[in-house]
Coordinates of C-alpha atoms and ligand atoms in Angstrom, one line a residue:
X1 CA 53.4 -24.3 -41.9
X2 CA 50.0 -25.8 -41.7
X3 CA 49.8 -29.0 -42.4
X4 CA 49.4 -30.5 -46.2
X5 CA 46.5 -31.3 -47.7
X6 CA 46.2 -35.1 -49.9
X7 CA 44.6 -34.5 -53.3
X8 CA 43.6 -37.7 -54.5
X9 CA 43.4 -38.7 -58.5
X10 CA 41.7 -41.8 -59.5
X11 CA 41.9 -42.3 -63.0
X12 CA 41.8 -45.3 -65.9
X13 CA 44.3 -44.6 -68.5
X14 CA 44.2 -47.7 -70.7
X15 CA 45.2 -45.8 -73.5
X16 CA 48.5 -43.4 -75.0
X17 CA 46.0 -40.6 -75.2
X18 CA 44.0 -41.5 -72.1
X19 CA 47.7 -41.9 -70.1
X20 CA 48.4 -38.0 -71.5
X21 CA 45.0 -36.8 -70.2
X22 CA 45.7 -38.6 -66.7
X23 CA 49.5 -36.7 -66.9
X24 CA 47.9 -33.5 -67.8
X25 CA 45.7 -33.8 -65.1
X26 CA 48.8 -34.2 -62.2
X27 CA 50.4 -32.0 -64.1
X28 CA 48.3 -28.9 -62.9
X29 CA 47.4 -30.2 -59.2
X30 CA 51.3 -30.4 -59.4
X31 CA 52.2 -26.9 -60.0
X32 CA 55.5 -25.3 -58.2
X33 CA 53.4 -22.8 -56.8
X34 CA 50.4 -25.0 -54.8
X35 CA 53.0 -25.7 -51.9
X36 CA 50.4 -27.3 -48.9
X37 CA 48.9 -29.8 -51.1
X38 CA 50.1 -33.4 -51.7
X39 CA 49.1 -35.3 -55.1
X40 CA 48.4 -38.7 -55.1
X41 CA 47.8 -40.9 -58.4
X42 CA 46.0 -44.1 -58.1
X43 CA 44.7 -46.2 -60.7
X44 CA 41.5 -47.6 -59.9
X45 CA 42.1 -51.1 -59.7
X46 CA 45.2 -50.1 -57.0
X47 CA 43.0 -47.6 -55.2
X48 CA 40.4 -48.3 -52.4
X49 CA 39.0 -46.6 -49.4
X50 CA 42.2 -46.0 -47.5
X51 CA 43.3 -44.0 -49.8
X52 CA 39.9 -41.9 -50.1
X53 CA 39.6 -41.7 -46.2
X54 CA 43.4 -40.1 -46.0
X55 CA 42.0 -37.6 -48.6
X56 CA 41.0 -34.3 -48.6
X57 CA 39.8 -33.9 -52.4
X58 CA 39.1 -36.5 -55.5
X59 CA 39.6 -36.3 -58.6
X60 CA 38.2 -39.4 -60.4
X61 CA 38.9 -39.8 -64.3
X62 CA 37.2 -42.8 -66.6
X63 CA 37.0 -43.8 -69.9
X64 CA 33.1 -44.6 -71.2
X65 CA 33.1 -48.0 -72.2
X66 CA 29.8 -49.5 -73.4
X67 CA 27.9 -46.6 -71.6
X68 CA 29.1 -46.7 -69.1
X69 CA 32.0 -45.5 -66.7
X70 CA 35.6 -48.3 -66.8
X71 CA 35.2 -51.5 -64.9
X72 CA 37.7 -50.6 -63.3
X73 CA 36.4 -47.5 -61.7
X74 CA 33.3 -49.3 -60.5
X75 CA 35.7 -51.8 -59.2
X76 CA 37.0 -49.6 -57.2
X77 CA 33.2 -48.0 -56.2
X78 CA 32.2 -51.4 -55.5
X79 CA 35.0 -51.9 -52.7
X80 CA 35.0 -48.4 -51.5
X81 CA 31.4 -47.7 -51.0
X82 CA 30.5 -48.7 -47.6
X83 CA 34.0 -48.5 -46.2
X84 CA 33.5 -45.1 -47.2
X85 CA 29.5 -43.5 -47.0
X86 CA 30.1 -42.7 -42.9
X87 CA 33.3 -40.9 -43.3
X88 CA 33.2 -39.1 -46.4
X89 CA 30.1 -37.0 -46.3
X90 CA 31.0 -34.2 -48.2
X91 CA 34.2 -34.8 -49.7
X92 CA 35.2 -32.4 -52.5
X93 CA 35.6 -34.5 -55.9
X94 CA 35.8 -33.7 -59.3
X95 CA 35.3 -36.2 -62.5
X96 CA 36.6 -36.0 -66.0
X97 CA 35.6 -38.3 -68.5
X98 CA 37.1 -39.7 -72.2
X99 CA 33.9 -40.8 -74.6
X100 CA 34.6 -41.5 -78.1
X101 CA 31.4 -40.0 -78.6
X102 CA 29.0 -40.0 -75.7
X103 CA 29.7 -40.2 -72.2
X104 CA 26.1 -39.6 -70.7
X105 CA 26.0 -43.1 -69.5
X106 CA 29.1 -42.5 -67.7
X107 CA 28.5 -39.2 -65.7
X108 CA 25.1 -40.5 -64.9
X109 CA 26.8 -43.7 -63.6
X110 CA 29.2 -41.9 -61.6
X111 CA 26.9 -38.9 -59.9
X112 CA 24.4 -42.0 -59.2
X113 CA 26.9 -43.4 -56.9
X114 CA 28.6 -40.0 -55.7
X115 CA 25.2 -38.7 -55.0
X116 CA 24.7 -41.6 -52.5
X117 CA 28.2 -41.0 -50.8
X118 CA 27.0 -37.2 -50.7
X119 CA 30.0 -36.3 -52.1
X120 CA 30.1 -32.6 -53.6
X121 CA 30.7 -32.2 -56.7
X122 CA 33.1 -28.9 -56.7
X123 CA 33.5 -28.2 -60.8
X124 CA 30.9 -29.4 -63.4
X125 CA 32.3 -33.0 -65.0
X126 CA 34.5 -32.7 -67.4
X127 CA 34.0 -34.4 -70.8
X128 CA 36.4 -35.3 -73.5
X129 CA 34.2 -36.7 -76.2
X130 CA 35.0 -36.9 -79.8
X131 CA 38.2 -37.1 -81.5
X132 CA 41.5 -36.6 -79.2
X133 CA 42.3 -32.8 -79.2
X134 CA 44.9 -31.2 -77.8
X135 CA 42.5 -28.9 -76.3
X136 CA 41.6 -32.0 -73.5
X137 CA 45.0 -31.7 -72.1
X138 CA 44.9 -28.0 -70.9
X139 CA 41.0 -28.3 -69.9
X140 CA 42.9 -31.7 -67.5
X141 CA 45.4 -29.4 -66.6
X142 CA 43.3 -26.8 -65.4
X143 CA 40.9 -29.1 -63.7
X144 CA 44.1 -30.4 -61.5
X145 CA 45.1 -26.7 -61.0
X146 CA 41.7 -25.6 -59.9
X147 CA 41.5 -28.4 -57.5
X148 CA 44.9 -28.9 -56.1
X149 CA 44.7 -24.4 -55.8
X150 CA 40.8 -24.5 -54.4
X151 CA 42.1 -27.0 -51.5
X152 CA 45.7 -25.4 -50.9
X153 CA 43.8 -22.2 -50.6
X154 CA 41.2 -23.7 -48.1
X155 CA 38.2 -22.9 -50.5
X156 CA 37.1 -26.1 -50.2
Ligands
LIG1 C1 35.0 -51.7 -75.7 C2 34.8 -50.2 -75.9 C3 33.6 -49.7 -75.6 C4 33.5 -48.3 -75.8 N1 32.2 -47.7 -75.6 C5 32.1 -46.4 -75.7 C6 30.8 -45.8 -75.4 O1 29.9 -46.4 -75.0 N2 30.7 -44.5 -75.6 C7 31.7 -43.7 -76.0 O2 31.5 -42.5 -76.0 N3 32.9 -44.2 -76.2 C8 33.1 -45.6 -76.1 N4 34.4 -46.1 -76.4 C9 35.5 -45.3 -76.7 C10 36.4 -45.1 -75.5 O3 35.7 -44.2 -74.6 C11 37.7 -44.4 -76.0 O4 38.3 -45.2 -77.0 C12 38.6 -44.4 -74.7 O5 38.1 -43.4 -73.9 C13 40.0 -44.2 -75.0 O6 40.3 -43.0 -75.7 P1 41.3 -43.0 -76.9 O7 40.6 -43.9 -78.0 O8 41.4 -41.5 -77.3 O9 42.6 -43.5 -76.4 C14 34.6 -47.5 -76.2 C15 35.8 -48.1 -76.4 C16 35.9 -49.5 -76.2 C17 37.3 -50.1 -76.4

């Protein structure tokens, strides 16, 4: 068995609903049948660049606060940048983002920053923006799927 792959989620849930968008998300790069990939859930203010160095994928997941993307994600930019722009060249990620009714700010933030690490974005960002739908759980869930599936099956 080759060896498994570490799928990394980053995500701020400061909320009930933002917490179900964050489980939805694991909940697809979980599924029974991706075997060779392991899942790992950070919050941003727990994660830095060890854990995106031991990665093979990201998943990064913020709420937009005042236009722009959680504290505590750039927290977690701010200490994970250099450690990281040698050594990650490349690395597949893939952002979702809750906005109450925006979330421009926040992508621009984020690709601003990802663009300098030259990370590659593998799925268009996701956005959750307007009143909470059910809907925003099985577009999370699918986003984990496609990502957790796209490195078991060496797409990426
Ligand atoms: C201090 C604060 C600032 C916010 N700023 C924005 C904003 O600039 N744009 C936006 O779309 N939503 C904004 N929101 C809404 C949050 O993105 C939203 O409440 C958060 O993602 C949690 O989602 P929930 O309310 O469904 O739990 C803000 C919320 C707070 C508490």
């Amino acid at each position: 068995m080759s060896e498994r792959k570490q799928l990394l989620v980053v995500a701020h849930a400061p909320s009930p609903n933002t917490r179900r968008l964050a489980a939805a998300v694991l909940r697809g790069a979980r599924d029974p049948e991706i075997e060779n990939v392991r899942v790992r859930f950070r919050p941003p203010l727990e994660a830095g660049p060890e854990d995106v160095l031991a990665a093979d994928a990201v998943i990064l997941g913020t709420t937009e606060n005042l236009g722009y993307m959680s504290g505590a994600l750039k927290d977690f930019f701010d200490r994970s940048y250099y450690p990281c722009l040698e050594q990650t060249q490349g690395l597949p990620y893939a952002l979702y983002i809750r906005a109450g009714h925006d979330g421009t700010g926040t992508r621009r933030g984020v690709e601003t920053i990802v663009t300098g690490l030259r990370w590659n974005a593998v799925q268009e960002p996701l956005l959750c923006r307007g009143g909470f739908g059910e809907g925003f759980m099985a577009r999370c869930t699918e986003l984990g799927m496609y990502m957790a599936a796209g490195l078991d099956a060496g797409i990426f």
